[in-house]
Amino acid sequence: MIEIKGITKRYGKHLYALKGINASLKERVTTVIGRNGAGKTTLVRILSTQLLPTSGTATIEGYDIIKDTKKVRNLISSIPQESQLIGILSPLEQMQLYLMAKGFSAQQAKAESKEALDQLELYDFRNAPSDTLSGGMKRKVFVAMALAAKSPVIFLDEPTTGLDPLSRIEVWSAIKRLTSKIILTTHYMEEAQELSNEVVVIDQGNIMTHGTIQHLLSTFNGKMRAEKLDGEEYDIKIANVAIKYIEKDKVDEFISKGYDIKRINLDDIFLSKGVMLES
Amino acid sequence: MNPKFILYFAWYYGFFVILRGPSYLVASLSLPLALLFIVTIFAHGSLVAISFAVAGGPIAIVAANSINGAADAAFFRIQIRIQDLYVATNITSQDYMFALSLSYLVFSLPGIVLYAVLGSYLKVFSVESALPIIGVLVLLTLTISNLSFIIAGLLKHIRNVWGITAILSIIMTVLPPTFYPYTDIPMNLIYVLSISPVTPAAVLVQGIVGKEPLLYSMLFILLIETVVLTLLGRKFIRWRE
Ligand SMILES: Nc1ncnc2c1ncn2[C@@H]1O[C@H](COP(=O)(O)OP(=O)(O)OP(=O)(O)O)[C@@H](O)[C@H]1O
Ligand SMILES: [Mg+2]
């Protein structure tokens, strides 16, 4: 379990990337979603002991990220959003080094690396210079590192950004096979829905909503989403698209007004930014 | 400490890199070899002058590769964010820094071997002087690599690093008595130049090969610089930001 206790992070003098976040993450897989600049990476980096919070703290399986840093690092693997491979080394070499830094022996590190590379269909590229891999393949090598390390707690910051649909499914199935606790950030709602039953929505450094997917969607019970370009009736407007959450019995009425009707999914929690939850 | 990680890292990132990108190797050799050439011309082939330039060669190579470490470490920290990946593992910042430093030393090996051959042929180096010289080169690698980590930690933008390393490698390797007898300049100046760890290293090597008096105070300075720069490096590397 991860317990986040009043974490704030200030960059420079005025920019608060996190504004006093509290949460307990209890489910096996937790997804953190939020817009660009919401604070997801900042939160993940603080939890995985890469960045110190300005105030507050958190515990991971009971260990404090500030006081018990060593023990926390023993428990976790963290794949940063922005890390890139060392171009002149091969994927296998870099995975091996990473796993050795995680405490594996050289042989063990090599064996685990090969297995994880195979799982993500990268085995044939294991000895190629990393800068000859495609962008998505490079990203998958990092995911492979996390899979191979098999740490009890794994942080994945946008693991599937830039991956083709098949690769994404490979990564998903690998994640599902793990028994570790996983905290992942993503911009893909289907990913959150596919992998996790707990979602944290962050917006401008605050947690907007947090709960199981069923719980979050339950606030939309009996509703549908109606959208229309330049529509006059709306709860929210994104670019020029009017979005209105309507009761099911109003569907025909809105169709006749030229609206498209969609089923509610996680997008709506994100889109409505809690508007629906409050009203 | 994780010595296995350090050794593997240095082997991969020091040795494999030589095979995969030899141009950098040539780059680190170009300055000492060019100066050796100039000295040979100016000294009209005087063996005394040449032997000083040969004795300083390994020092210049090690210094150049360790200063380039500033660009390398800054690249790892700011650009490709590999440092961030390693922060959340079981290694310490010291392991990471040792691993990088050792890889710079391994990377310098072909140049050192070249000079070892040249120096043996010219009777500058002997079997007995080998071990103490290696000791000096190790200390030099540590001091200058740590200076590089300090620079890498202070930088905000990777763009600035290239200029800084270019200036530093001139100040640190050409000005100190790397290629000329240290007794040719006033002793006070030697102490001033000792700001660069290359100075005590070069003075020591000239003493070890018996070309000049051995100055033990320089060993003391080099050791102090190793300790101080290692501690500062640890502070400035920005391990956990
Ligand atoms: N090193 C930094 N220095 C200054 N400001 C920063 C730094 N890192 C992040 N920020 C700021 O903190 C805020 C949160 O950034 P963060 O990277 O956590 O967002 P994010 O939710 O991960 O976004 P994305 O989806 O684009 O990855 C942003 O306003 C960003 O500009
Ligand atoms: Mg991010």
PDB file of C-alpha atoms in Angstrom, chain B:
ATOM      1  CA  MET B   1      29.209  -0.281  -2.638  1.00  0.00           C
ATOM      2  CA  ASN B   2      28.371  -2.456  -5.610  1.00  0.00           C
ATOM      3  CA  PRO B   3      31.779  -3.324  -7.159  1.00  0.00           C
ATOM      4  CA  LYS B   4      30.271  -5.741  -9.674  1.00  0.00           C
ATOM      5  CA  PHE B   5      28.041  -3.061 -11.086  1.00  0.00           C
ATOM      6  CA  ILE B   6      30.971  -0.659 -11.239  1.00  0.00           C
ATOM      7  CA  LEU B   7      33.182  -3.147 -13.084  1.00  0.00           C
ATOM      8  CA  TYR B   8      30.523  -4.188 -15.572  1.00  0.00           C
ATOM      9  CA  PHE B   9      29.543  -0.607 -16.214  1.00  0.00           C
ATOM     10  CA  ALA B  10      33.159   0.386 -16.842  1.00  0.00           C
ATOM     11  CA  TRP B  11      33.685  -2.600 -19.091  1.00  0.00           C
ATOM     12  CA  TYR B  12      30.605  -1.872 -21.193  1.00  0.00           C
ATOM     13  CA  TYR B  13      30.784   1.882 -21.205  1.00  0.00           C
ATOM     14  CA  GLY B  14      34.581   2.102 -21.254  1.00  0.00           C
ATOM     15  CA  PHE B  15      35.781  -0.806 -23.343  1.00  0.00           C
ATOM     16  CA  PHE B  16      32.920  -1.662 -25.723  1.00  0.00           C
ATOM     17  CA  VAL B  17      32.656   2.004 -26.553  1.00  0.00           C
ATOM     18  CA  ILE B  18      36.251   2.000 -27.810  1.00  0.00           C
ATOM     19  CA  LEU B  19      35.408  -0.712 -30.310  1.00  0.00           C
ATOM     20  CA  ARG B  20      32.201   0.990 -31.373  1.00  0.00           C
ATOM     21  CA  GLY B  21      33.357   4.600 -31.684  1.00  0.00           C
ATOM     22  CA  PRO B  22      37.124   4.837 -32.167  1.00  0.00           C
ATOM     23  CA  SER B  23      36.961   8.470 -33.294  1.00  0.00           C
ATOM     24  CA  TYR B  24      36.726   9.656 -29.695  1.00  0.00           C
ATOM     25  CA  LEU B  25      39.803   7.672 -28.900  1.00  0.00           C
ATOM     26  CA  VAL B  26      41.724   9.456 -31.631  1.00  0.00           C
ATOM     27  CA  ALA B  27      40.414  12.749 -30.282  1.00  0.00           C
ATOM     28  CA  SER B  28      41.858  12.140 -26.828  1.00  0.00           C
ATOM     29  CA  LEU B  29      45.184  11.142 -28.384  1.00  0.00           C
ATOM     30  CA  SER B  30      45.432  14.056 -30.770  1.00  0.00           C
ATOM     31  CA  LEU B  31      46.545  16.700 -28.265  1.00  0.00           C
ATOM     32  CA  PRO B  32      49.438  14.787 -26.639  1.00  0.00           C
ATOM     33  CA  LEU B  33      50.612  13.438 -29.976  1.00  0.00           C
ATOM     34  CA  ALA B  34      50.493  16.881 -31.595  1.00  0.00           C
ATOM     35  CA  LEU B  35      52.465  18.372 -28.694  1.00  0.00           C
ATOM     36  CA  LEU B  36      54.958  15.533 -28.869  1.00  0.00           C
ATOM     37  CA  PHE B  37      55.432  16.379 -32.537  1.00  0.00           C
ATOM     38  CA  ILE B  38      55.956  20.092 -31.820  1.00  0.00           C
ATOM     39  CA  VAL B  39      58.373  19.393 -28.991  1.00  0.00           C
ATOM     40  CA  THR B  40      60.347  17.071 -31.235  1.00  0.00           C
ATOM     41  CA  ILE B  41      60.666  19.769 -33.913  1.00  0.00           C
ATOM     42  CA  PHE B  42      61.525  22.597 -31.495  1.00  0.00           C
ATOM     43  CA  ALA B  43      64.024  20.525 -29.529  1.00  0.00           C
ATOM     44  CA  HIS B  44      65.642  19.350 -32.763  1.00  0.00           C
ATOM     45  CA  GLY B  45      65.056  15.788 -31.704  1.00  0.00           C
ATOM     46  CA  SER B  46      66.659  16.215 -28.279  1.00  0.00           C
ATOM     47  CA  LEU B  47      65.886  13.026 -26.419  1.00  0.00           C
ATOM     48  CA  VAL B  48      65.619  14.872 -23.097  1.00  0.00           C
ATOM     49  CA  ALA B  49      62.859  17.160 -24.304  1.00  0.00           C
ATOM     50  CA  ILE B  50      61.056  14.333 -26.069  1.00  0.00           C
ATOM     51  CA  SER B  51      61.099  12.126 -23.010  1.00  0.00           C
ATOM     52  CA  PHE B  52      59.292  14.805 -20.988  1.00  0.00           C
ATOM     53  CA  ALA B  53      56.591  15.026 -23.621  1.00  0.00           C
ATOM     54  CA  VAL B  54      56.304  11.232 -23.612  1.00  0.00           C
ATOM     55  CA  ALA B  55      56.089  11.026 -19.826  1.00  0.00           C
ATOM     56  CA  GLY B  56      53.268  13.575 -19.850  1.00  0.00           C
ATOM     57  CA  GLY B  57      51.310  11.780 -22.571  1.00  0.00           C
ATOM     58  CA  PRO B  58      49.317   9.327 -20.414  1.00  0.00           C
ATOM     59  CA  ILE B  59      48.500  12.156 -18.017  1.00  0.00           C
ATOM     60  CA  ALA B  60      47.135  14.316 -20.804  1.00  0.00           C
ATOM     61  CA  ILE B  61      45.062  11.430 -22.150  1.00  0.00           C
ATOM     62  CA  VAL B  62      43.575  10.541 -18.777  1.00  0.00           C
ATOM     63  CA  ALA B  63      42.896  14.206 -18.033  1.00  0.00           C
ATOM     64  CA  ALA B  64      41.203  14.789 -21.390  1.00  0.00           C
ATOM     65  CA  ASN B  65      38.947  11.770 -21.068  1.00  0.00           C
ATOM     66  CA  SER B  66      37.994  12.646 -17.513  1.00  0.00           C
ATOM     67  CA  ILE B  67      37.212  16.249 -18.417  1.00  0.00           C
ATOM     68  CA  ASN B  68      35.047  15.007 -21.249  1.00  0.00           C
ATOM     69  CA  GLY B  69      33.231  13.218 -18.482  1.00  0.00           C
ATOM     70  CA  ALA B  70      31.594  16.555 -17.682  1.00  0.00           C
ATOM     71  CA  ALA B  71      29.836  16.469 -21.031  1.00  0.00           C
ATOM     72  CA  ASP B  72      29.067  12.809 -20.600  1.00  0.00           C
ATOM     73  CA  ALA B  73      27.669  13.092 -17.079  1.00  0.00           C
ATOM     74  CA  ALA B  74      25.676  16.195 -18.012  1.00  0.00           C
ATOM     75  CA  PHE B  75      24.271  14.328 -21.000  1.00  0.00           C
ATOM     76  CA  PHE B  76      23.252  11.447 -18.748  1.00  0.00           C
ATOM     77  CA  ARG B  77      21.669  13.737 -16.192  1.00  0.00           C
ATOM     78  CA  ILE B  78      19.998  16.440 -18.271  1.00  0.00           C
ATOM     79  CA  GLN B  79      19.456  15.009 -21.712  1.00  0.00           C
ATOM     80  CA  ILE B  80      18.876  11.275 -21.675  1.00  0.00           C
ATOM     81  CA  ARG B  81      18.052  11.153 -17.969  1.00  0.00           C
ATOM     82  CA  ILE B  82      19.799   7.888 -17.343  1.00  0.00           C
ATOM     83  CA  GLN B  83      20.950   9.185 -13.982  1.00  0.00           C
ATOM     84  CA  ASP B  84      17.305   9.412 -12.932  1.00  0.00           C
ATOM     85  CA  LEU B  85      16.847   5.748 -13.794  1.00  0.00           C
ATOM     86  CA  TYR B  86      19.723   4.756 -11.524  1.00  0.00           C
ATOM     87  CA  VAL B  87      18.704   6.984  -8.622  1.00  0.00           C
ATOM     88  CA  ALA B  88      15.774   4.706  -7.846  1.00  0.00           C
ATOM     89  CA  THR B  89      17.948   1.586  -7.588  1.00  0.00           C
ATOM     90  CA  ASN B  90      20.133   0.103  -4.895  1.00  0.00           C
ATOM     91  CA  ILE B  91      23.356   1.750  -6.022  1.00  0.00           C
ATOM     92  CA  THR B  92      24.576   4.933  -4.381  1.00  0.00           C
ATOM     93  CA  SER B  93      25.658   8.103  -6.119  1.00  0.00           C
ATOM     94  CA  GLN B  94      29.201   7.042  -5.260  1.00  0.00           C
ATOM     95  CA  ASP B  95      28.776   3.733  -7.119  1.00  0.00           C
ATOM     96  CA  TYR B  96      27.463   5.636 -10.120  1.00  0.00           C
ATOM     97  CA  MET B  97      30.369   8.069 -10.051  1.00  0.00           C
ATOM     98  CA  PHE B  98      32.953   5.321  -9.607  1.00  0.00           C
ATOM     99  CA  ALA B  99      31.374   3.440 -12.494  1.00  0.00           C
ATOM    100  CA  LEU B 100      31.604   6.440 -14.802  1.00  0.00           C
ATOM    101  CA  SER B 101      35.128   7.388 -13.645  1.00  0.00           C
ATOM    102  CA  LEU B 102      36.387   3.870 -14.150  1.00  0.00           C
ATOM    103  CA  SER B 103      34.864   3.763 -17.613  1.00  0.00           C
ATOM    104  CA  TYR B 104      36.800   6.926 -18.514  1.00  0.00           C
ATOM    105  CA  LEU B 105      39.988   5.265 -17.281  1.00  0.00           C
ATOM    106  CA  VAL B 106      39.284   2.100 -19.264  1.00  0.00           C
ATOM    107  CA  PHE B 107      38.557   4.268 -22.265  1.00  0.00           C
ATOM    108  CA  SER B 108      42.024   5.809 -21.855  1.00  0.00           C
ATOM    109  CA  LEU B 109      43.759   2.420 -21.877  1.00  0.00           C
ATOM    110  CA  PRO B 110      44.638   2.183 -25.585  1.00  0.00           C
ATOM    111  CA  GLY B 111      46.344   5.589 -25.412  1.00  0.00           C
ATOM    112  CA  ILE B 112      48.168   4.628 -22.228  1.00  0.00           C
ATOM    113  CA  VAL B 113      49.364   1.412 -23.870  1.00  0.00           C
ATOM    114  CA  LEU B 114      50.587   3.353 -26.908  1.00  0.00           C
ATOM    115  CA  TYR B 115      52.609   5.654 -24.664  1.00  0.00           C
ATOM    116  CA  ALA B 116      53.829   2.729 -22.600  1.00  0.00           C
ATOM    117  CA  VAL B 117      55.277   1.181 -25.735  1.00  0.00           C
ATOM    118  CA  LEU B 118      56.748   4.498 -26.889  1.00  0.00           C
ATOM    119  CA  GLY B 119      58.099   5.272 -23.418  1.00  0.00           C
ATOM    120  CA  SER B 120      59.690   1.828 -23.020  1.00  0.00           C
ATOM    121  CA  TYR B 121      61.344   2.142 -26.400  1.00  0.00           C
ATOM    122  CA  LEU B 122      62.764   5.550 -25.451  1.00  0.00           C
ATOM    123  CA  LYS B 123      63.665   4.214 -21.989  1.00  0.00           C
ATOM    124  CA  VAL B 124      61.440   6.775 -20.246  1.00  0.00           C
ATOM    125  CA  PHE B 125      59.299   4.195 -18.462  1.00  0.00           C
ATOM    126  CA  SER B 126      60.608   1.120 -16.718  1.00  0.00           C
ATOM    127  CA  VAL B 127      58.985  -1.888 -15.107  1.00  0.00           C
ATOM    128  CA  GLU B 128      59.532  -0.407 -11.641  1.00  0.00           C
ATOM    129  CA  SER B 129      57.927   2.922 -12.544  1.00  0.00           C
ATOM    130  CA  ALA B 130      54.807   1.285 -13.998  1.00  0.00           C
ATOM    131  CA  LEU B 131      52.938   0.661 -10.778  1.00  0.00           C
ATOM    132  CA  PRO B 132      53.429   4.104  -9.196  1.00  0.00           C
ATOM    133  CA  ILE B 133      52.472   5.758 -12.496  1.00  0.00           C
ATOM    134  CA  ILE B 134      49.275   3.695 -12.693  1.00  0.00           C
ATOM    135  CA  GLY B 135      48.544   4.803  -9.123  1.00  0.00           C
ATOM    136  CA  VAL B 136      48.923   8.442 -10.123  1.00  0.00           C
ATOM    137  CA  LEU B 137      46.704   7.933 -13.176  1.00  0.00           C
ATOM    138  CA  VAL B 138      43.977   6.375 -11.030  1.00  0.00           C
ATOM    139  CA  LEU B 139      44.054   9.302  -8.602  1.00  0.00           C
ATOM    140  CA  LEU B 140      44.018  11.731 -11.514  1.00  0.00           C
ATOM    141  CA  THR B 141      41.012   9.985 -13.043  1.00  0.00           C
ATOM    142  CA  LEU B 142      39.153  10.245  -9.754  1.00  0.00           C
ATOM    143  CA  THR B 143      39.945  13.924  -9.148  1.00  0.00           C
ATOM    144  CA  ILE B 144      39.134  15.157 -12.623  1.00  0.00           C
ATOM    145  CA  SER B 145      36.071  12.952 -13.045  1.00  0.00           C
ATOM    146  CA  ASN B 146      34.723  14.365  -9.811  1.00  0.00           C
ATOM    147  CA  LEU B 147      35.403  17.859 -11.065  1.00  0.00           C
ATOM    148  CA  SER B 148      33.383  16.826 -14.101  1.00  0.00           C
ATOM    149  CA  PHE B 149      30.498  15.640 -11.941  1.00  0.00           C
ATOM    150  CA  ILE B 150      30.496  18.958 -10.142  1.00  0.00           C
ATOM    151  CA  ILE B 151      30.299  20.805 -13.470  1.00  0.00           C
ATOM    152  CA  ALA B 152      27.616  18.428 -14.756  1.00  0.00           C
ATOM    153  CA  GLY B 153      25.573  18.977 -11.611  1.00  0.00           C
ATOM    154  CA  LEU B 154      25.817  22.755 -11.809  1.00  0.00           C
ATOM    155  CA  LEU B 155      24.785  22.995 -15.438  1.00  0.00           C
ATOM    156  CA  LYS B 156      21.231  23.880 -16.334  1.00  0.00           C
ATOM    157  CA  HIS B 157      21.583  23.361 -20.060  1.00  0.00           C
ATOM    158  CA  ILE B 158      23.652  20.808 -21.882  1.00  0.00           C
ATOM    159  CA  ARG B 159      24.656  23.456 -24.443  1.00  0.00           C
ATOM    160  CA  ASN B 160      27.039  25.117 -22.001  1.00  0.00           C
ATOM    161  CA  VAL B 161      29.099  22.057 -21.321  1.00  0.00           C
ATOM    162  CA  TRP B 162      31.051  21.958 -24.566  1.00  0.00           C
ATOM    163  CA  GLY B 163      32.585  25.388 -24.059  1.00  0.00           C
ATOM    164  CA  ILE B 164      33.476  24.709 -20.447  1.00  0.00           C
ATOM    165  CA  THR B 165      35.237  21.432 -21.194  1.00  0.00           C
ATOM    166  CA  ALA B 166      37.179  23.011 -24.062  1.00  0.00           C
ATOM    167  CA  ILE B 167      38.488  25.802 -21.815  1.00  0.00           C
ATOM    168  CA  LEU B 168      39.203  23.457 -18.949  1.00  0.00           C
ATOM    169  CA  SER B 169      41.148  20.944 -20.954  1.00  0.00           C
ATOM    170  CA  ILE B 170      43.526  23.690 -22.146  1.00  0.00           C
ATOM    171  CA  ILE B 171      43.963  25.211 -18.689  1.00  0.00           C
ATOM    172  CA  MET B 172      44.241  21.868 -16.996  1.00  0.00           C
ATOM    173  CA  THR B 173      46.465  19.932 -19.351  1.00  0.00           C
ATOM    174  CA  VAL B 174      48.562  22.333 -21.445  1.00  0.00           C
ATOM    175  CA  LEU B 175      49.500  24.910 -18.821  1.00  0.00           C
ATOM    176  CA  PRO B 176      50.656  22.509 -16.069  1.00  0.00           C
ATOM    177  CA  PRO B 177      54.084  20.921 -16.512  1.00  0.00           C
ATOM    178  CA  THR B 178      52.648  18.000 -18.410  1.00  0.00           C
ATOM    179  CA  PHE B 179      54.980  18.368 -21.373  1.00  0.00           C
ATOM    180  CA  TYR B 180      57.936  20.320 -19.906  1.00  0.00           C
ATOM    181  CA  PRO B 181      60.210  19.897 -16.857  1.00  0.00           C
ATOM    182  CA  TYR B 182      58.534  21.301 -13.783  1.00  0.00           C
ATOM    183  CA  THR B 183      61.861  22.784 -12.597  1.00  0.00           C
ATOM    184  CA  ASP B 184      61.752  25.124 -15.588  1.00  0.00           C
ATOM    185  CA  ILE B 185      59.220  27.323 -13.848  1.00  0.00           C
ATOM    186  CA  PRO B 186      59.362  28.905 -10.366  1.00  0.00           C
ATOM    187  CA  MET B 187      58.235  26.644  -7.534  1.00  0.00           C
ATOM    188  CA  ASN B 188      55.595  29.182  -6.474  1.00  0.00           C
ATOM    189  CA  LEU B 189      53.988  28.879  -9.858  1.00  0.00           C
ATOM    190  CA  ILE B 190      53.914  25.100  -9.472  1.00  0.00           C
ATOM    191  CA  TYR B 191      51.906  25.516  -6.310  1.00  0.00           C
ATOM    192  CA  VAL B 192      49.531  27.924  -8.027  1.00  0.00           C
ATOM    193  CA  LEU B 193      49.118  25.541 -10.948  1.00  0.00           C
ATOM    194  CA  SER B 194      48.386  22.768  -8.462  1.00  0.00           C
ATOM    195  CA  ILE B 195      44.810  24.010  -8.511  1.00  0.00           C
ATOM    196  CA  SER B 196      44.634  21.658 -11.446  1.00  0.00           C
ATOM    197  CA  PRO B 197      45.218  18.074 -10.225  1.00  0.00           C
ATOM    198  CA  VAL B 198      47.146  17.548 -13.441  1.00  0.00           C
ATOM    199  CA  THR B 199      50.053  19.552 -11.957  1.00  0.00           C
ATOM    200  CA  PRO B 200      50.781  17.329  -8.955  1.00  0.00           C
ATOM    201  CA  ALA B 201      50.210  14.268 -11.152  1.00  0.00           C
ATOM    202  CA  ALA B 202      52.679  15.473 -13.787  1.00  0.00           C
ATOM    203  CA  VAL B 203      55.281  16.539 -11.233  1.00  0.00           C
ATOM    204  CA  LEU B 204      55.000  13.145  -9.558  1.00  0.00           C
ATOM    205  CA  VAL B 205      55.414  11.243 -12.802  1.00  0.00           C
ATOM    206  CA  GLN B 206      58.497  13.281 -13.721  1.00  0.00           C
ATOM    207  CA  GLY B 207      59.912  12.305 -10.340  1.00  0.00           C
ATOM    208  CA  ILE B 208      58.902   8.657 -10.671  1.00  0.00           C
ATOM    209  CA  VAL B 209      60.647   8.265 -14.036  1.00  0.00           C
ATOM    210  CA  GLY B 210      63.730   9.923 -12.542  1.00  0.00           C
ATOM    211  CA  LYS B 211      63.853  12.951 -14.813  1.00  0.00           C
ATOM    212  CA  GLU B 212      63.357  15.396 -11.963  1.00  0.00           C
ATOM    213  CA  PRO B 213      63.474  15.298  -8.162  1.00  0.00           C
ATOM    214  CA  LEU B 214      60.541  13.427  -6.634  1.00  0.00           C
ATOM    215  CA  LEU B 215      58.345  15.896  -4.733  1.00  0.00           C
ATOM    216  CA  TYR B 216      56.384  14.084  -2.039  1.00  0.00           C
ATOM    217  CA  SER B 217      54.400  17.213  -1.226  1.00  0.00           C
ATOM    218  CA  MET B 218      52.727  16.716  -4.618  1.00  0.00           C
ATOM    219  CA  LEU B 219      51.471  13.288  -3.568  1.00  0.00           C
ATOM    220  CA  PHE B 220      49.979  14.938  -0.526  1.00  0.00           C
ATOM    221  CA  ILE B 221      48.282  17.602  -2.678  1.00  0.00           C
ATOM    222  CA  LEU B 222      46.938  15.011  -5.098  1.00  0.00           C
ATOM    223  CA  LEU B 223      45.515  12.902  -2.267  1.00  0.00           C
ATOM    224  CA  ILE B 224      43.872  15.915  -0.653  1.00  0.00           C
ATOM    225  CA  GLU B 225      42.384  16.919  -3.987  1.00  0.00           C
ATOM    226  CA  THR B 226      41.071  13.409  -4.501  1.00  0.00           C
ATOM    227  CA  VAL B 227      39.284  13.418  -1.176  1.00  0.00           C
ATOM    228  CA  VAL B 228      37.941  16.966  -1.443  1.00  0.00           C
ATOM    229  CA  LEU B 229      36.726  16.629  -5.019  1.00  0.00           C
ATOM    230  CA  THR B 230      35.139  13.241  -4.312  1.00  0.00           C
ATOM    231  CA  LEU B 231      33.162  14.718  -1.445  1.00  0.00           C
ATOM    232  CA  LEU B 232      32.168  17.739  -3.508  1.00  0.00           C
ATOM    233  CA  GLY B 233      31.259  15.537  -6.462  1.00  0.00           C
ATOM    234  CA  ARG B 234      28.911  13.577  -4.267  1.00  0.00           C
ATOM    235  CA  LYS B 235      27.271  16.799  -3.166  1.00  0.00           C
ATOM    236  CA  PHE B 236      26.898  18.354  -6.589  1.00  0.00           C
ATOM    237  CA  ILE B 237      25.906  15.394  -8.735  1.00  0.00           C
ATOM    238  CA  ARG B 238      22.232  16.011  -7.813  1.00  0.00           C
ATOM    239  CA  TRP B 239      21.444  12.416  -7.152  1.00  0.00           C
ATOM    240  CA  ARG B 240      18.056  12.904  -5.547  1.00  0.00           C
ATOM    241  CA  GLU B 241      16.926  16.287  -6.783  1.00  0.00           C
TER     242      GLU B 241
END
